[in-house]
mmCIF file of C-alpha atoms in Angstrom:
data_model
loop_
_atom_site.group_PDB
_atom_site.id
_atom_site.type_symbol
_atom_site.label_atom_id
_atom_site.label_comp_id
_atom_site.label_asym_id
_atom_site.label_seq_id
_atom_site.Cartn_x
_atom_site.Cartn_y
_atom_site.Cartn_z
ATOM 1 C CA MET L 1 106.658 -88.181 297.866
ATOM 2 C CA GLU L 2 103.013 -88.626 296.961
ATOM 3 C CA MET L 3 101.059 -85.386 297.088
ATOM 4 C CA SER L 4 97.407 -85.203 298.049
ATOM 5 C CA TRP L 5 94.763 -82.516 298.229
ATOM 6 C CA HIS L 6 94.711 -82.965 301.997
ATOM 7 C CA TYR L 7 98.473 -82.443 302.323
ATOM 8 C CA LEU L 8 98.584 -79.373 300.080
ATOM 9 C CA THR L 9 95.587 -77.792 301.825
ATOM 10 C CA GLN L 10 97.247 -78.352 305.184
ATOM 11 C CA GLN L 11 100.423 -76.660 303.958
ATOM 12 C CA LEU L 12 98.466 -73.645 302.679
ATOM 13 C CA ILE L 13 96.772 -73.235 306.059
ATOM 14 C CA ASN L 14 100.116 -73.581 307.803
ATOM 15 C CA ALA L 15 101.458 -70.803 305.558
ATOM 16 C CA LEU L 16 98.794 -68.312 306.683
ATOM 17 C CA SER L 17 100.796 -67.088 309.658
ATOM 18 C CA TYR L 18 104.043 -66.754 307.693
ATOM 19 C CA GLY L 19 102.290 -64.848 304.916
ATOM 20 C CA SER L 20 100.694 -62.565 307.513
ATOM 21 C CA ILE L 21 104.074 -61.767 309.060
ATOM 22 C CA LEU L 22 105.515 -60.861 305.658
ATOM 23 C CA ALA L 23 102.424 -58.789 304.800
ATOM 24 C CA LEU L 24 102.797 -56.616 307.907
ATOM 25 C CA LEU L 25 106.518 -56.140 307.333
ATOM 26 C CA ALA L 26 105.977 -55.295 303.662
ATOM 27 C CA ILE L 27 103.486 -52.571 304.566
ATOM 28 C CA GLY L 28 106.048 -51.099 306.969
ATOM 29 C CA TYR L 29 108.642 -50.894 304.209
ATOM 30 C CA THR L 30 106.185 -49.392 301.752
ATOM 31 C CA MET L 31 104.919 -46.748 304.210
ATOM 32 C CA ILE L 32 108.397 -45.378 304.868
ATOM 33 C CA TYR L 33 109.413 -45.548 301.218
ATOM 34 C CA GLY L 34 106.248 -43.732 300.178
ATOM 35 C CA ILE L 35 107.173 -40.694 302.294
ATOM 36 C CA LEU L 36 110.977 -40.646 302.105
ATOM 37 C CA GLY L 37 111.579 -42.389 298.804
ATOM 38 C CA LEU L 38 114.130 -44.490 300.713
ATOM 39 C CA ILE L 39 114.245 -48.033 302.054
ATOM 40 C CA ASN L 40 114.684 -48.520 305.797
ATOM 41 C CA PHE L 41 117.171 -51.392 305.854
ATOM 42 C CA ALA L 42 116.965 -51.488 309.648
ATOM 43 C CA HIS L 43 113.274 -52.427 309.535
ATOM 44 C CA GLY L 44 114.124 -56.062 310.231
ATOM 45 C CA GLU L 45 115.867 -54.997 313.438
ATOM 46 C CA ILE L 46 112.811 -52.961 314.465
ATOM 47 C CA PHE L 47 110.920 -56.248 314.118
ATOM 48 C CA MET L 48 113.569 -58.162 316.097
ATOM 49 C CA ILE L 49 113.678 -55.669 318.967
ATOM 50 C CA GLY L 50 109.887 -55.769 319.302
ATOM 51 C CA ALA L 51 110.079 -59.549 319.691
ATOM 52 C CA PHE L 52 112.745 -59.223 322.382
ATOM 53 C CA PHE L 53 110.734 -56.612 324.310
ATOM 54 C CA CYS L 54 107.806 -59.029 324.489
ATOM 55 C CA TYR L 55 110.075 -61.981 325.282
ATOM 56 C CA MET L 56 111.883 -60.197 328.126
ATOM 57 C CA LEU L 57 108.816 -58.709 329.749
ATOM 58 C CA VAL L 58 106.711 -61.879 329.658
ATOM 59 C CA THR L 59 109.556 -64.251 330.545
ATOM 60 C CA PHE L 60 111.114 -62.288 333.388
ATOM 61 C CA SER L 61 108.118 -60.370 334.741
ATOM 62 C CA GLY L 62 105.320 -62.846 334.093
ATOM 63 C CA VAL L 63 103.014 -60.207 332.636
ATOM 64 C CA SER L 64 99.967 -61.059 330.536
ATOM 65 C CA PHE L 65 99.985 -61.609 326.788
ATOM 66 C CA LEU L 66 98.284 -58.255 326.205
ATOM 67 C CA THR L 67 100.978 -56.408 328.159
ATOM 68 C CA GLY L 68 103.707 -58.236 326.259
ATOM 69 C CA PHE L 69 101.932 -57.505 322.978
ATOM 70 C CA PHE L 70 101.901 -53.760 323.604
ATOM 71 C CA ALA L 71 105.463 -53.920 324.942
ATOM 72 C CA ALA L 72 106.555 -55.321 321.574
ATOM 73 C CA ILE L 73 104.811 -52.467 319.776
ATOM 74 C CA ALA L 74 106.360 -49.928 322.169
ATOM 75 C CA GLY L 75 109.834 -51.410 321.665
ATOM 76 C CA SER L 76 109.492 -51.363 317.889
ATOM 77 C CA VAL L 77 108.071 -47.832 317.790
ATOM 78 C CA LEU L 78 110.816 -46.526 320.098
ATOM 79 C CA THR L 79 113.460 -48.143 317.898
ATOM 80 C CA GLY L 80 111.838 -46.747 314.765
ATOM 81 C CA PHE L 81 111.756 -43.225 316.180
ATOM 82 C CA LEU L 82 115.405 -43.460 317.268
ATOM 83 C CA ILE L 83 116.441 -44.636 313.803
ATOM 84 C CA GLU L 84 114.534 -41.773 312.183
ATOM 85 C CA ARG L 85 115.907 -39.142 314.579
ATOM 86 C CA LEU L 86 119.507 -40.408 314.803
ATOM 87 C CA VAL L 87 120.029 -41.831 311.313
ATOM 88 C CA TYR L 88 117.603 -40.597 308.663
ATOM 89 C CA ASN L 89 116.989 -37.056 309.864
ATOM 90 C CA PRO L 90 120.676 -36.071 310.247
ATOM 91 C CA CYS L 91 121.671 -37.775 306.991
ATOM 92 C CA LEU L 92 118.928 -36.116 304.961
ATOM 93 C CA LYS L 93 119.795 -32.703 306.404
ATOM 94 C CA ARG L 94 123.524 -32.979 305.703
ATOM 95 C CA SER L 95 123.576 -35.087 302.549
ATOM 96 C CA PRO L 96 120.349 -36.142 300.825
ATOM 97 C CA GLU L 97 122.291 -38.571 298.619
ATOM 98 C CA VAL L 98 120.597 -41.965 298.472
ATOM 99 C CA LEU L 99 123.902 -43.825 298.897
ATOM 100 C CA THR L 100 124.699 -41.962 302.123
ATOM 101 C CA VAL L 101 121.349 -42.812 303.672
ATOM 102 C CA PHE L 102 121.602 -46.392 302.425
ATOM 103 C CA ILE L 103 124.978 -46.885 304.120
ATOM 104 C CA ALA L 104 123.756 -45.256 307.342
ATOM 105 C CA SER L 105 120.598 -47.392 307.377
ATOM 106 C CA PHE L 106 122.572 -50.564 306.705
ATOM 107 C CA GLY L 107 125.019 -49.584 309.445
ATOM 108 C CA ALA L 108 122.160 -49.115 311.909
ATOM 109 C CA SER L 109 120.884 -52.578 311.009
ATOM 110 C CA LEU L 110 124.270 -54.214 311.616
ATOM 111 C CA GLY L 111 124.844 -52.212 314.789
ATOM 112 C CA LEU L 112 121.526 -53.175 316.379
ATOM 113 C CA ARG L 113 121.916 -56.829 315.416
ATOM 114 C CA ASN L 114 125.433 -56.994 316.865
ATOM 115 C CA LEU L 115 124.371 -55.136 320.012
ATOM 116 C CA PHE L 116 121.641 -57.662 320.762
ATOM 117 C CA THR L 117 124.010 -60.513 319.910
ATOM 118 C CA MET L 118 126.469 -59.171 322.495
ATOM 119 C CA ILE L 119 123.715 -58.929 325.114
ATOM 120 C CA PHE L 120 121.779 -62.138 324.448
ATOM 121 C CA GLY L 121 124.209 -64.275 322.458
ATOM 122 C CA ASP L 122 123.522 -65.600 318.986
ATOM 123 C CA GLY L 123 121.524 -68.657 320.062
ATOM 124 C CA ARG L 124 117.776 -69.132 319.941
ATOM 125 C CA ARG L 125 115.629 -68.380 322.973
ATOM 126 C CA SER L 126 112.183 -69.821 323.601
ATOM 127 C CA PHE L 127 109.368 -67.345 323.092
ATOM 128 C CA PRO L 128 106.690 -67.701 325.806
ATOM 129 C CA SER L 129 103.557 -69.640 324.907
ATOM 130 C CA PHE L 130 100.048 -68.438 325.696
ATOM 131 C CA GLU L 131 97.353 -70.924 326.584
ATOM 132 C CA PHE L 132 94.494 -69.211 324.758
ATOM 133 C CA LEU L 133 96.421 -69.498 321.463
ATOM 134 C CA GLU L 134 97.371 -73.157 321.818
ATOM 135 C CA GLY L 135 94.114 -74.785 320.690
ATOM 136 C CA ILE L 136 93.564 -76.714 317.456
ATOM 137 C CA ILE L 137 90.456 -77.016 315.298
ATOM 138 C CA ILE L 138 90.087 -80.265 313.351
ATOM 139 C CA THR L 139 87.746 -80.138 310.358
ATOM 140 C CA GLU L 140 85.626 -83.054 309.139
ATOM 141 C CA SER L 141 88.147 -83.675 306.362
ATOM 142 C CA GLY L 142 90.954 -83.978 308.916
ATOM 143 C CA ILE L 143 92.568 -80.583 308.315
ATOM 144 C CA PHE L 144 94.275 -79.114 311.397
ATOM 145 C CA ILE L 145 93.826 -75.379 311.983
ATOM 146 C CA ASN L 146 95.835 -73.817 314.788
ATOM 147 C CA ILE L 147 94.068 -71.144 316.822
ATOM 148 C CA LYS L 148 97.246 -69.058 316.758
ATOM 149 C CA ASP L 149 97.222 -69.078 312.934
ATOM 150 C CA LEU L 150 93.622 -67.845 312.894
ATOM 151 C CA TRP L 151 94.501 -65.137 315.431
ATOM 152 C CA ILE L 152 97.508 -63.988 313.405
ATOM 153 C CA PHE L 153 95.515 -63.927 310.161
ATOM 154 C CA GLY L 154 92.601 -62.069 311.787
ATOM 155 C CA VAL L 155 94.832 -59.411 313.342
ATOM 156 C CA THR L 156 96.701 -58.964 310.068
ATOM 157 C CA LEU L 157 93.505 -58.616 308.037
ATOM 158 C CA PHE L 158 92.218 -55.986 310.469
ATOM 159 C CA LEU L 159 95.481 -54.001 310.370
ATOM 160 C CA VAL L 160 95.732 -54.122 306.577
ATOM 161 C CA LEU L 161 92.169 -52.813 306.231
ATOM 162 C CA ALA L 162 92.686 -50.198 308.950
ATOM 163 C CA THR L 163 95.919 -48.938 307.368
ATOM 164 C CA THR L 164 94.358 -48.783 303.907
ATOM 165 C CA LEU L 165 91.307 -46.874 305.155
ATOM 166 C CA PHE L 166 93.495 -44.541 307.229
ATOM 167 C CA ILE L 167 95.584 -43.594 304.210
ATOM 168 C CA LYS L 168 92.629 -43.153 301.875
ATOM 169 C CA TYR L 169 90.109 -41.339 304.056
ATOM 170 C CA THR L 170 91.739 -39.541 307.002
ATOM 171 C CA LYS L 171 93.321 -36.101 306.881
ATOM 172 C CA PRO L 172 96.814 -37.320 307.899
ATOM 173 C CA GLY L 173 96.530 -40.179 305.412
ATOM 174 C CA ILE L 174 95.597 -37.843 302.569
ATOM 175 C CA ALA L 175 98.509 -35.593 303.561
ATOM 176 C CA MET L 176 100.840 -38.590 303.398
ATOM 177 C CA ARG L 177 99.602 -39.376 299.900
ATOM 178 C CA ALA L 178 100.157 -35.743 298.913
ATOM 179 C CA VAL L 179 103.765 -35.816 300.148
ATOM 180 C CA ALA L 180 104.346 -39.121 298.363
ATOM 181 C CA TYR L 181 102.947 -37.648 295.138
ATOM 182 C CA ASP L 182 104.813 -34.313 295.262
ATOM 183 C CA ALA L 183 106.657 -33.374 298.454
ATOM 184 C CA ASN L 184 107.513 -29.827 297.336
ATOM 185 C CA ALA L 185 103.937 -28.984 296.332
ATOM 186 C CA ALA L 186 102.660 -30.426 299.615
ATOM 187 C CA ARG L 187 105.035 -28.194 301.598
ATOM 188 C CA LEU L 188 103.850 -25.136 299.672
ATOM 189 C CA VAL L 189 100.287 -25.715 300.874
ATOM 190 C CA GLY L 190 101.395 -26.109 304.490
ATOM 191 C CA VAL L 191 101.817 -29.870 304.880
ATOM 192 C CA ASN L 192 104.349 -30.650 307.628
ATOM 193 C CA SER L 193 106.479 -33.367 306.060
ATOM 194 C CA THR L 194 108.550 -33.877 309.234
ATOM 195 C CA THR L 195 105.461 -34.892 311.186
ATOM 196 C CA LEU L 196 104.382 -37.216 308.386
ATOM 197 C CA VAL L 197 107.786 -38.912 308.308
ATOM 198 C CA LEU L 198 107.424 -39.642 312.025
ATOM 199 C CA LEU L 199 103.877 -40.872 311.410
ATOM 200 C CA ALA L 200 105.115 -43.219 308.671
ATOM 201 C CA PHE L 201 107.769 -44.600 311.022
ATOM 202 C CA PHE L 202 105.144 -44.954 313.755
ATOM 203 C CA ILE L 203 102.781 -46.956 311.542
ATOM 204 C CA GLY L 204 105.538 -49.068 310.018
ATOM 205 C CA SER L 205 107.130 -49.781 313.402
ATOM 206 C CA THR L 206 103.772 -50.614 314.982
ATOM 207 C CA LEU L 207 103.120 -53.191 312.283
ATOM 208 C CA ALA L 208 106.645 -54.554 312.784
ATOM 209 C CA GLY L 209 105.935 -54.963 316.503
ATOM 210 C CA VAL L 210 102.712 -56.846 315.806
ATOM 211 C CA SER L 211 104.455 -59.075 313.268
ATOM 212 C CA ALA L 212 107.212 -59.750 315.824
ATOM 213 C CA VAL L 213 104.682 -61.110 318.315
ATOM 214 C CA ALA L 214 103.055 -63.112 315.519
ATOM 215 C CA TYR L 215 106.423 -64.626 314.637
ATOM 216 C CA GLY L 216 107.178 -65.498 318.258
ATOM 217 C CA VAL L 217 103.747 -67.054 318.760
ATOM 218 C CA SER L 218 103.963 -69.012 315.502
ATOM 219 C CA TYR L 219 107.550 -70.275 315.677
ATOM 220 C CA GLY L 220 108.245 -70.109 319.418
ATOM 221 C CA ILE L 221 111.725 -68.613 319.150
ATOM 222 C CA VAL L 222 113.575 -65.301 319.182
ATOM 223 C CA ASN L 223 117.182 -64.538 318.326
ATOM 224 C CA PRO L 224 119.141 -61.421 317.290
ATOM 225 C CA SER L 225 119.390 -62.537 313.655
ATOM 226 C CA MET L 226 115.670 -63.198 313.235
ATOM 227 C CA GLY L 227 115.035 -59.859 311.547
ATOM 228 C CA TYR L 228 117.590 -60.350 308.794
ATOM 229 C CA ILE L 229 115.995 -63.022 306.585
ATOM 230 C CA ILE L 230 112.379 -62.295 307.513
ATOM 231 C CA GLY L 231 113.002 -58.568 306.977
ATOM 232 C CA LEU L 232 114.578 -59.228 303.594
ATOM 233 C CA ASN L 233 111.574 -61.297 302.530
ATOM 234 C CA GLY L 234 109.261 -58.521 303.725
ATOM 235 C CA PHE L 235 111.203 -56.033 301.604
ATOM 236 C CA ILE L 236 110.926 -58.321 298.568
ATOM 237 C CA ALA L 237 107.168 -58.527 299.157
ATOM 238 C CA ALA L 238 106.977 -54.718 299.200
ATOM 239 C CA VAL L 239 108.875 -54.526 295.901
ATOM 240 C CA LEU L 240 106.732 -57.201 294.268
ATOM 241 C CA GLY L 241 103.560 -55.423 295.334
ATOM 242 C CA GLY L 242 104.633 -52.172 293.694
ATOM 243 C CA ILE L 243 106.368 -50.386 296.538
ATOM 244 C CA GLY L 244 104.140 -47.613 297.843
ATOM 245 C CA ASN L 245 100.993 -49.726 297.408
ATOM 246 C CA VAL L 246 99.684 -50.918 300.795
ATOM 247 C CA PRO L 247 97.191 -53.572 299.572
ATOM 248 C CA GLY L 248 99.728 -54.721 296.986
ATOM 249 C CA ALA L 249 102.395 -55.144 299.663
ATOM 250 C CA ALA L 250 100.019 -57.194 301.816
ATOM 251 C CA ILE L 251 98.919 -59.438 298.947
ATOM 252 C CA SER L 252 102.527 -59.979 297.882
ATOM 253 C CA GLY L 253 103.395 -60.940 301.452
ATOM 254 C CA TYR L 254 100.876 -63.766 301.238
ATOM 255 C CA ILE L 255 102.029 -64.731 297.741
ATOM 256 C CA ILE L 256 105.623 -65.077 298.929
ATOM 257 C CA GLY L 257 104.709 -66.700 302.237
ATOM 258 C CA MET L 258 102.392 -69.301 300.773
ATOM 259 C CA GLY L 259 104.520 -69.817 297.683
ATOM 260 C CA GLU L 260 107.647 -70.386 299.745
ATOM 261 C CA ILE L 261 105.935 -72.919 302.019
ATOM 262 C CA MET L 262 104.410 -74.757 299.051
ATOM 263 C CA PHE L 263 107.742 -74.722 297.215
ATOM 264 C CA VAL L 264 109.360 -76.540 300.135
ATOM 265 C CA ALA L 265 106.350 -78.859 300.569
ATOM 266 C CA LEU L 266 106.659 -80.074 296.984
ATOM 267 C CA LEU L 267 110.325 -80.977 297.423
ATOM 268 C CA PRO L 268 111.909 -83.857 299.349
ATOM 269 C CA PRO L 269 112.903 -82.884 302.934
ATOM 270 C CA SER L 270 116.599 -82.927 302.014
ATOM 271 C CA TYR L 271 116.006 -79.945 299.696
ATOM 272 C CA SER L 272 114.535 -77.617 302.334
ATOM 273 C CA ALA L 273 117.736 -75.547 302.315
ATOM 274 C CA VAL L 274 116.894 -74.262 298.821
ATOM 275 C CA ARG L 275 113.882 -72.382 300.192
ATOM 276 C CA PRO L 276 115.381 -68.910 299.491
ATOM 277 C CA ILE L 277 115.642 -69.814 295.805
ATOM 278 C CA PHE L 278 111.870 -69.447 295.454
ATOM 279 C CA VAL L 279 111.819 -65.915 296.899
ATOM 280 C CA TRP L 280 114.728 -64.610 294.844
ATOM 281 C CA GLY L 281 113.585 -66.442 291.740
ATOM 282 C CA LEU L 282 110.123 -64.897 292.039
ATOM 283 C CA LEU L 283 111.647 -61.444 292.567
ATOM 284 C CA PHE L 284 113.826 -61.684 289.457
ATOM 285 C CA LEU L 285 110.960 -63.070 287.381
ATOM 286 C CA ILE L 286 108.499 -60.338 288.362
ATOM 287 C CA LEU L 287 111.033 -57.527 287.985
ATOM 288 C CA PHE L 288 111.955 -58.877 284.563
ATOM 289 C CA LEU L 289 108.339 -59.096 283.396
ATOM 290 C CA LYS L 290 106.999 -56.054 285.250
ATOM 291 C CA PRO L 291 109.716 -53.878 286.841
ATOM 292 C CA SER L 292 107.173 -51.639 288.589
ATOM 293 C CA GLY L 293 105.736 -54.542 290.600
ATOM 294 C CA LEU L 294 102.598 -56.628 290.389
ATOM 295 C CA PHE L 295 99.901 -54.149 291.334
ATOM 296 C CA ARG L 296 100.870 -50.594 290.558
ATOM 297 C CA PRO L 297 103.234 -48.775 288.218
ATOM 298 C CA ASN L 298 103.623 -45.665 290.378
ATOM 299 C CA VAL L 299 105.476 -45.295 293.664
ATOM 300 C CA LYS L 300 102.715 -43.755 295.792
ATOM 301 C CA ILE L 301 101.127 -44.623 299.102
ATOM 302 C CA GLY L 302 97.601 -45.966 298.918
#
C-alpha cells in the first residue's frame, strides 16, 4: 500500500484519543504503585466499571453528558475504594507478601469482569453518542480532525498537568512523595499513610473514570472485557515511563498509542491482528536497553 504524508498525518491525529486513554490509565497505575509499591491489576476493571456507569445512566435515564461523565468517575472511584478496603488493606495487614497481594488483586480483576459478564453478557453494547462531540474539522490540506479527539486530548492534557502540579506543589502531594521515597521515615514525622493510599486510589480511579468516558466516546462501545487489553497497555505505558513518574507515564501512553496505530497503518489490513506485537516488542526492547524505564531510574512519584 502506498504511503503518503497525508495518510500518516491522519493516522497520527486519529491516534491522539487512544494515546490519551493510555496516558490516563498509566498515571493511575503509577500513582498507586508509588504509594504501595504494588501494581493494582484490577485497574482495568475500575476503568470498565466507570464506562458502564456512564452507559447505564445515559442510556436508561437519558441524563446529560456531564451527568454521565461524573457518574463514570463516581463508579470508578467507588470501585477503587472498595478494592483498596476489601482487597489491599486486609492483605497488607495480614500478609504483606507481594505474591499474596498480586493474587488477590488478580482475583479481584477476574471476579469483577465475570460479574459484569454475568449481568450484561459478553457482547458489545453501544455507548451513547453526544451531539456536541460529533463535529469534524477539515483542514486546508484535507486532514480530518474529530471534535471528540480534540476534547479527549484537551481533557487529558489538563489532567496530566493538574496531577503533576498537585504532586509537586501541594501539601498532600508532597506527603505522597515522602511516603514513596521512605514510608517509615514519613510515618515517623506524622504522615498518615492510610489517608494517602486512599488519595492515590482516588486520583487513579478518577483518571480511570475519565479515560473510560473517553474510550466510550471515541470507540462507541462498552463490554465487560474492555478493561483487560486497554488496562494491560496502560500498565505497559507506566512501566516504560519509569513507574512512579507521572509525566513519564503520560508520555509513554502517547508513545504506545501512536506507535501502535502507526504500526498497524504501515501494514496491510490482513495483518491488523498482530497489533499487540508492537506493544510487547517495545516493552521488551526498552526493558532490555533500560530496565528502569525511559524517563527515570527511581521508583518515586513526581
